[in-house]
């Protein structure tokens, strides 16, 4: 049967499309909301109009991403009832409840205070406005908690029993706090902040190396670049550590996924010192790697931090073909893309901090090191790529299970006519292409226009308004 006649394949393709596209937007709105809290907190503390203007400018990118995220997130919810109805029936008592919590608690909290954050600058007291910004950020990050808790439950189901084709919740707290939850929430939360700061740094560097930018604009974006660097100094190394801890968790709970992301085909016995493959060409039909570039003895150091394995690590060939992930090459390289970008961003951040300490960080510094500015500009899309690659590892690596070890993906899909699923897949592809085009156009327009440096805080006296307008 051709792929376009296979309902299961088409439903998986549609979910992959909607998930990959949707993930682009809440990443920035979640991390940028925290940045807005920091900026507004600085303004309240110092009353420096610069921080007020920073908050007003970056809020434009926030609201753009929030809007597209809402539009692209709705199909994600509805698909569980259309394309994946057996999954909803099987796990709805918990999975549906948690998604409902996300909508009723997190999304409504974020949306409810968003209007005050965007339009309340001259209508509510500054402290009330700041609290609204805090609640927007809290709601956005609460969404991360609920979504990752639900997805982690699919990876490591807990808190109940399975019988008669249904999950019966016995302990909601245990289900929410499933083995994957804590590290997954931490890993994703750090990823949203890191990627958001990469976007802030990229936009700032674009203005700092742009010919003809005024001194006022350079000063504005120099501040945002430095703030992004300081935040990355704390977040980027923690993200590398959190990613490593998540990988160790995979080794404990999902050995088939570990074998797939390492393209490990044969069992490795305790006491051995296996090599770690940096590059490889996995061949699923033959159950081996056609070739590989490996680091001798490194696998045990990466997995356990010791020179030899303390336990057996199973290879893919030790499981039946229908009990292990497919697309091993995709998983192998997605994991390396994610980890490699995380390490590269950390290295770039540390080098830039060193340049800042030794030479200062200004437009002149970046002009003298043009590759550095472009490295930061390219780091922003790289951050998105790392997140998408991580979700590929997380979800594709769980296959052939939707609920790991309990419900196979083939049994979780609705039995719909393939032509109908193909039609909706094409419709989503066209719609999302249009949404992406509009978002990129409006985003580029916001960035090219830059901040309004004539804006003054709502409590600025008239005399200050006059002086500031004259300076502009």
Coordinates of C-alpha atoms in Angstrom, one line a residue:
X1 CA 0.0 0.0 0.0
X2 CA 1.3 3.4 -0.9
X3 CA 1.8 6.0 1.9
X4 CA -1.1 8.2 0.6
X5 CA -3.5 5.3 1.0
X6 CA -2.4 4.4 4.5
X7 CA -4.5 6.2 7.2
X8 CA -2.1 5.5 10.0
X9 CA 0.9 7.0 8.0
X10 CA -1.2 10.0 7.0
X11 CA -2.4 10.6 10.5
X12 CA 1.1 10.4 11.8
X13 CA 2.3 12.8 9.1
X14 CA -0.5 15.3 9.9
X15 CA 0.3 15.2 13.7
X16 CA 4.0 15.6 12.9
X17 CA 3.2 18.6 10.7
X18 CA 1.0 20.3 13.3
X19 CA 3.3 19.6 16.2
X20 CA 6.4 20.8 14.5
X21 CA 4.8 24.0 13.3
X22 CA 3.0 24.7 16.6
X23 CA 6.2 24.2 18.6
X24 CA 7.8 27.2 16.8
X25 CA 5.6 29.7 18.5
X26 CA 5.1 29.0 22.2
X27 CA 8.8 28.5 22.5
X28 CA 9.4 32.2 22.0
X29 CA 6.3 33.5 23.8
X30 CA 7.1 31.4 26.9
X31 CA 10.8 32.4 27.2
X32 CA 10.2 36.0 26.1
X33 CA 7.5 36.4 28.7
X34 CA 10.2 35.8 31.4
X35 CA 12.4 38.4 29.7
X36 CA 9.6 40.9 29.7
X37 CA 9.2 40.4 33.5
X38 CA 12.9 41.1 33.9
X39 CA 12.8 44.2 31.8
X40 CA 9.7 45.6 33.5
X41 CA 11.2 44.8 36.9
X42 CA 14.4 46.8 36.0
X43 CA 12.2 49.7 34.9
X44 CA 10.2 49.7 38.2
X45 CA 13.5 49.4 40.2
X46 CA 15.5 52.1 38.3
X47 CA 12.8 54.2 36.5
X48 CA 15.2 54.2 33.5
X49 CA 13.0 54.8 30.4
X50 CA 15.4 52.5 28.5
X51 CA 14.0 49.4 30.2
X52 CA 10.4 50.6 29.5
X53 CA 11.2 50.9 25.8
X54 CA 12.9 47.5 25.8
X55 CA 9.7 46.0 27.3
X56 CA 7.5 47.7 24.8
X57 CA 9.6 46.6 21.8
X58 CA 10.1 42.9 22.7
X59 CA 6.4 42.6 23.7
X60 CA 5.6 43.1 20.0
X61 CA 7.4 39.9 19.1
X62 CA 5.8 38.2 22.0
X63 CA 2.2 39.0 21.0
X64 CA 3.0 37.9 17.3
X65 CA 4.2 34.5 18.5
X66 CA 1.3 34.2 21.0
X67 CA -1.3 34.8 18.2
X68 CA 0.2 32.3 15.8
X69 CA 0.6 29.8 18.6
X70 CA -3.1 30.0 19.5
X71 CA -4.1 29.5 15.9
X72 CA -1.8 26.6 15.3
X73 CA -2.5 25.0 18.7
X74 CA -6.2 24.5 18.3
X75 CA -5.8 21.7 15.7
X76 CA -3.4 19.9 18.0
X77 CA -6.2 19.6 20.6
X78 CA -8.9 18.6 18.1
X79 CA -6.8 15.9 16.5
X80 CA -7.0 13.8 19.7
X81 CA -10.7 13.5 19.0
X82 CA -10.6 13.1 15.2
X83 CA -7.5 11.3 14.1
X84 CA -6.6 9.7 17.5
X85 CA -10.0 8.8 19.1
X86 CA -8.9 5.4 20.4
X87 CA -6.1 7.1 22.3
X88 CA -8.6 9.5 23.8
X89 CA -10.8 6.6 24.8
X90 CA -7.9 4.6 26.2
X91 CA -6.3 7.4 28.2
X92 CA -8.8 10.2 28.3
X93 CA -9.4 10.0 32.1
X94 CA -5.9 11.3 32.7
X95 CA -4.6 12.6 29.3
X96 CA -7.8 14.6 28.6
X97 CA -8.0 16.0 32.1
X98 CA -4.4 17.3 32.0
X99 CA -4.9 18.9 28.6
X100 CA -8.1 20.5 30.1
X101 CA -6.0 21.8 33.0
X102 CA -3.6 23.4 30.5
X103 CA -6.4 25.2 28.7
X104 CA -8.5 26.2 31.8
X105 CA -5.6 27.1 34.1
X106 CA -2.5 28.1 32.0
X107 CA -3.8 29.4 28.7
X108 CA -6.8 31.3 30.2
X109 CA -4.4 32.8 32.8
X110 CA -2.0 33.9 30.1
X111 CA -4.7 35.2 27.8
X112 CA -6.7 36.9 30.6
X113 CA -3.8 39.1 31.7
X114 CA -2.4 39.6 28.2
X115 CA -4.7 42.6 27.5
X116 CA -3.6 44.4 30.6
X117 CA 0.1 43.7 29.7
X118 CA -0.3 45.1 26.2
X119 CA -2.8 47.9 26.6
X120 CA -2.7 48.8 30.3
X121 CA 0.5 50.9 30.5
X122 CA -1.5 54.1 30.8
X123 CA -4.6 52.6 32.4
X124 CA -3.4 50.8 35.5
X125 CA -0.8 51.6 38.1
X126 CA 2.8 50.4 37.2
X127 CA 2.8 47.7 40.0
X128 CA -0.5 46.3 38.7
X129 CA 0.8 46.2 35.2
X130 CA 4.0 44.4 36.4
X131 CA 1.9 41.8 38.2
X132 CA -0.1 41.3 35.0
X133 CA 3.2 40.7 33.1
X134 CA 4.2 38.2 35.8
X135 CA 0.9 36.4 35.5
X136 CA 1.3 36.2 31.7
X137 CA 4.7 34.7 32.2
X138 CA 3.4 32.3 34.9
X139 CA 0.6 31.2 32.7
X140 CA 2.9 30.6 29.7
X141 CA 5.3 28.5 31.8
X142 CA 2.4 26.7 33.5
X143 CA 1.4 25.5 30.0
X144 CA 4.9 24.0 29.7
X145 CA 4.3 22.1 32.9
X146 CA 1.0 20.6 31.9
X147 CA 1.9 19.8 28.3
X148 CA 5.2 18.1 29.4
X149 CA 3.4 16.3 32.2
X150 CA 0.9 14.8 29.7
X151 CA 3.6 13.9 27.2
X152 CA 5.8 12.5 29.9
X153 CA 3.0 10.3 31.0
X154 CA 2.8 8.8 27.4
X155 CA 6.5 8.0 27.8
X156 CA 6.3 6.6 31.4
X157 CA 2.7 5.9 32.3
X158 CA 2.1 5.9 36.1
X159 CA -0.6 6.5 38.7
X160 CA -3.2 3.9 37.7
X161 CA -4.0 0.6 36.1
X162 CA -4.7 -0.6 32.6
X163 CA -7.6 -3.0 32.0
X164 CA -10.3 -3.6 29.4
X165 CA -8.6 -1.2 27.0
X166 CA -8.7 1.7 29.4
X167 CA -6.5 3.5 31.8
X168 CA -8.0 3.8 35.3
X169 CA -6.6 6.7 37.3
X170 CA -5.9 5.8 40.9
X171 CA -3.6 8.6 41.9
X172 CA -3.6 11.8 39.9
X173 CA -0.5 13.2 41.7
X174 CA 1.5 10.0 40.8
X175 CA 0.3 10.2 37.2
X176 CA 1.2 13.9 36.9
X177 CA 4.5 13.3 38.7
X178 CA 5.4 10.3 36.4
X179 CA 9.1 9.4 36.2
X180 CA 9.8 11.5 33.1
X181 CA 8.0 14.6 34.2
X182 CA 10.4 16.6 36.4
X183 CA 13.5 16.4 34.1
X184 CA 11.3 16.9 31.0
X185 CA 9.7 20.1 32.3
X186 CA 13.1 21.4 33.4
X187 CA 14.7 20.5 30.0
X188 CA 11.9 22.2 28.0
X189 CA 11.7 25.3 30.3
X190 CA 15.4 25.9 29.9
X191 CA 15.0 25.4 26.1
X192 CA 12.4 28.0 25.8
X193 CA 14.4 30.6 27.7
X194 CA 17.6 29.7 25.9
X195 CA 16.0 29.9 22.4
X196 CA 14.2 33.2 23.3
X197 CA 17.5 34.7 24.4
X198 CA 19.1 33.5 21.2
X199 CA 16.4 35.4 19.3
X200 CA 17.0 38.5 21.4
X201 CA 20.8 38.2 20.8
X202 CA 20.3 37.7 17.1
X203 CA 18.0 40.7 16.6
X204 CA 20.4 42.8 18.7
X205 CA 23.4 41.7 16.8
X206 CA 21.6 42.4 13.5
X207 CA 21.2 46.0 14.6
X208 CA 24.7 46.3 16.1
X209 CA 26.4 45.3 12.8
X210 CA 23.9 47.1 10.6
X211 CA 25.5 50.0 8.7
X212 CA 23.9 53.3 9.4
X213 CA 22.2 52.4 12.7
X214 CA 22.0 55.4 14.9
X215 CA 24.0 55.7 18.2
X216 CA 20.7 55.6 20.1
X217 CA 19.7 52.3 18.4
X218 CA 23.1 50.8 19.0
X219 CA 22.9 51.7 22.6
X220 CA 19.4 50.2 22.9
X221 CA 20.4 46.9 21.3
X222 CA 23.7 46.7 23.1
X223 CA 21.8 46.6 26.4
X224 CA 19.5 43.8 25.2
X225 CA 22.4 41.8 23.8
X226 CA 24.2 42.1 27.2
X227 CA 21.1 41.1 29.1
X228 CA 20.6 38.1 26.8
X229 CA 24.2 37.1 27.3
X230 CA 23.9 37.3 31.1
X231 CA 20.8 35.1 31.1
X232 CA 22.5 32.6 28.7
X233 CA 25.5 32.5 31.0
X234 CA 23.2 30.9 33.6
X235 CA 20.8 28.9 31.3
X236 CA 23.0 27.4 28.5
X237 CA 25.3 25.3 30.7
X238 CA 22.3 24.2 32.8
X239 CA 20.5 23.2 29.6
X240 CA 23.4 21.0 28.5
X241 CA 23.4 19.3 32.0
X242 CA 19.6 18.9 31.9
X243 CA 19.8 17.3 28.4
X244 CA 22.4 14.8 29.7
X245 CA 20.2 14.0 32.6
X246 CA 17.2 13.4 30.3
X247 CA 19.3 11.1 28.2
X248 CA 20.3 9.1 31.3
X249 CA 16.6 8.8 32.1
X250 CA 15.9 7.4 28.7
X251 CA 18.6 4.7 29.4
X252 CA 16.7 3.7 32.5
X253 CA 13.1 3.7 31.2
X254 CA 13.2 3.4 27.4
X255 CA 16.2 1.2 26.4
X256 CA 14.9 0.8 22.8
X257 CA 15.1 4.6 22.3
X258 CA 18.6 4.6 23.8
X259 CA 19.7 1.9 21.3
X260 CA 18.1 3.8 18.4
X261 CA 19.6 7.3 19.2
X262 CA 23.0 5.6 19.5
X263 CA 22.5 3.3 16.5
X264 CA 23.5 0.4 18.8
X265 CA 22.6 -2.9 17.2
X266 CA 24.4 -5.5 19.4
X267 CA 24.3 -5.9 23.2
X268 CA 27.2 -4.4 25.2
X269 CA 28.2 -6.5 28.3
X270 CA 29.1 -5.2 31.7
X271 CA 32.8 -4.4 32.0
X272 CA 33.3 -3.6 28.4
X273 CA 34.4 -0.2 27.0
X274 CA 32.3 0.3 23.8
X275 CA 33.0 3.1 21.3
X276 CA 30.7 6.0 20.9
X277 CA 29.6 6.7 17.3
X278 CA 29.9 10.4 16.3
X279 CA 28.6 9.7 12.8
X280 CA 27.1 6.5 11.3
X281 CA 25.0 5.2 8.5
X282 CA 22.4 2.9 10.2
X283 CA 21.0 0.1 8.0
X284 CA 17.8 -1.2 9.5
X285 CA 17.3 -3.9 6.9
X286 CA 20.6 -5.5 7.9
X287 CA 20.6 -4.5 11.5
X288 CA 24.0 -2.8 11.5
X289 CA 25.8 0.4 10.7
X290 CA 27.3 0.4 7.2
X291 CA 30.0 2.7 8.5
X292 CA 30.7 4.8 11.5
X293 CA 33.1 7.4 12.9
X294 CA 33.5 6.4 16.5
X295 CA 35.4 7.5 19.6
X296 CA 37.0 4.4 21.2
X297 CA 35.8 3.8 24.8
X298 CA 33.7 6.9 25.0
X299 CA 30.2 5.3 25.3
X300 CA 30.6 4.2 28.9
X301 CA 32.0 7.6 29.9
X302 CA 29.0 9.4 28.3
X303 CA 26.4 7.0 29.7
X304 CA 27.8 6.3 33.2
X305 CA 30.8 8.6 33.7
X306 CA 33.2 5.7 34.1
X307 CA 35.7 3.8 32.0
X308 CA 33.6 0.6 31.6
X309 CA 29.9 -0.3 31.7
X310 CA 28.4 -1.4 35.0
X311 CA 25.4 -3.1 33.3
X312 CA 24.4 -4.6 30.1
X313 CA 23.1 -2.2 27.4
X314 CA 20.9 -3.9 24.9
X315 CA 21.2 -3.4 21.2
X316 CA 18.3 -3.0 18.7
X317 CA 18.7 -6.5 17.4
X318 CA 17.8 -8.0 20.8
X319 CA 14.2 -6.9 20.3
X320 CA 11.7 -8.1 17.7
X321 CA 11.4 -5.7 14.8
X322 CA 7.9 -4.7 15.8
X323 CA 8.9 -3.8 19.3
X324 CA 11.6 -1.2 18.5
X325 CA 11.6 2.3 16.8
X326 CA 11.9 2.7 13.1
X327 CA 13.8 5.5 11.3
X328 CA 17.0 4.9 13.3
X329 CA 19.0 7.3 11.1
X330 CA 16.5 10.1 11.9
X331 CA 16.7 9.5 15.6
X332 CA 20.5 9.1 15.6
X333 CA 21.2 12.4 13.9
X334 CA 18.3 14.3 15.5
X335 CA 19.9 13.6 18.9
X336 CA 23.3 14.7 17.7
X337 CA 21.9 17.9 16.2
X338 CA 20.1 18.7 19.4
X339 CA 23.2 18.0 21.6
X340 CA 25.6 19.6 19.2
X341 CA 23.7 22.8 19.0
X342 CA 23.4 23.0 22.8
X343 CA 27.2 22.6 23.2
X344 CA 27.9 25.0 20.4
X345 CA 25.7 27.7 21.8
X346 CA 27.4 27.3 25.2
X347 CA 30.8 27.6 23.6
X348 CA 29.7 30.7 21.6
X349 CA 28.3 32.3 24.8
X350 CA 31.5 31.7 26.8
X351 CA 33.7 33.1 24.0
X352 CA 31.5 36.2 23.7
X353 CA 31.7 36.7 27.4
X354 CA 35.5 36.5 27.1
X355 CA 35.4 39.1 24.3
X356 CA 33.2 41.3 26.5
X357 CA 35.6 41.1 29.4
X358 CA 38.8 41.7 27.4
X359 CA 37.7 44.1 24.7
X360 CA 34.2 45.4 25.7
X361 CA 31.0 44.6 23.9
X362 CA 29.9 47.2 21.4
X363 CA 29.1 47.8 17.8
X364 CA 32.8 48.4 17.1
X365 CA 33.8 45.1 18.7
X366 CA 31.3 43.2 16.6
X367 CA 32.3 45.1 13.4
X368 CA 35.9 44.1 14.0
X369 CA 34.8 40.5 14.5
X370 CA 32.1 40.2 11.8
X371 CA 31.8 36.4 12.1
X372 CA 30.8 36.7 15.8
X373 CA 27.8 38.8 15.0
X374 CA 26.7 36.5 12.2
X375 CA 27.3 33.5 14.5
X376 CA 24.7 35.0 16.9
X377 CA 22.3 35.7 14.1
X378 CA 22.5 32.1 12.9
X379 CA 22.3 30.8 16.5
X380 CA 18.6 31.8 16.6
X381 CA 17.3 29.4 14.0
X382 CA 19.8 26.8 15.3
X383 CA 18.0 27.0 18.7
X384 CA 14.6 26.2 17.0
X385 CA 16.3 23.4 15.1
X386 CA 17.6 21.9 18.4
X387 CA 14.1 22.0 20.0
X388 CA 12.4 20.4 17.0
X389 CA 15.2 17.7 16.8
X390 CA 14.6 17.0 20.5
X391 CA 10.9 16.5 20.0
X392 CA 11.7 14.1 17.1
X393 CA 13.8 12.1 19.4
X394 CA 11.2 12.2 22.2
X395 CA 8.2 11.2 20.1
X396 CA 9.6 9.1 17.2
X397 CA 11.9 7.3 19.6
X398 CA 8.8 6.2 21.6
X399 CA 7.5 4.2 18.7
X400 CA 5.9 1.8 18.1
X401 CA 4.0 2.9 21.2
X402 CA 1.8 5.9 21.8
X403 CA 1.4 5.0 25.5
X404 CA 4.8 3.3 26.1
X405 CA 4.5 -0.4 26.6
X406 CA 0.7 -0.2 26.8
X407 CA -0.9 1.1 23.6
X408 CA 0.6 0.8 20.1
X409 CA 0.4 3.7 17.7
X410 CA -1.4 1.5 15.1
X411 CA -4.2 0.9 17.7
X412 CA -4.3 4.6 18.8
X413 CA -5.3 6.0 15.4
X414 CA -8.9 6.5 14.2
X415 CA -10.1 4.4 11.3
X416 CA -10.8 7.2 8.8
X417 CA -10.8 7.1 5.1
X418 CA -7.3 7.8 3.8
X419 CA -8.6 10.4 1.3
X420 CA -10.1 12.5 4.1
X421 CA -6.9 12.5 6.1
X422 CA -4.9 13.3 3.0
X423 CA -7.2 16.2 2.3
X424 CA -6.9 17.6 5.8
X425 CA -3.1 17.1 5.7
X426 CA -2.8 19.1 2.5
X427 CA -5.1 21.8 3.9
X428 CA -3.0 22.1 7.0
X429 CA 0.2 22.3 5.0
X430 CA -1.2 25.2 2.9
X431 CA -2.6 27.0 5.9
X432 CA 0.6 26.7 7.9
X433 CA 2.7 27.8 5.0
X434 CA 0.5 30.9 4.8
X435 CA 0.7 31.5 8.5
X436 CA 4.5 31.1 8.5
X437 CA 4.8 33.5 5.6
X438 CA 2.7 36.1 7.4
X439 CA 4.5 35.6 10.7
X440 CA 7.9 36.0 9.1
X441 CA 6.8 39.1 7.2
X442 CA 5.3 40.8 10.3
X443 CA 8.3 39.7 12.4
X444 CA 10.7 41.1 10.0
X445 CA 8.7 44.3 9.8
X446 CA 8.8 44.7 13.6
X447 CA 12.6 44.1 13.7
X448 CA 13.3 46.5 10.8
X449 CA 11.3 49.3 12.3
X450 CA 13.1 48.8 15.6
X451 CA 12.0 50.3 18.9
X452 CA 10.2 53.6 19.3
X453 CA 12.8 55.6 21.2
X454 CA 10.3 58.5 21.8
X455 CA 8.2 56.4 24.1
X456 CA 8.2 57.6 27.7
X457 CA 6.9 55.8 30.8
X458 CA 3.3 56.6 31.7
X459 CA 4.4 58.4 35.0
X460 CA 7.1 60.6 33.3
X461 CA 6.4 64.3 34.0
X462 CA 5.6 66.7 31.2
X463 CA 9.0 68.4 31.5
X464 CA 10.7 65.1 30.9
X465 CA 8.5 64.5 27.9
X466 CA 9.6 67.8 26.4
X467 CA 13.3 67.2 27.0
X468 CA 13.2 63.6 25.7
X469 CA 11.3 64.6 22.5
X470 CA 13.8 67.3 21.9
X471 CA 16.7 64.9 22.3
X472 CA 15.1 62.5 19.7

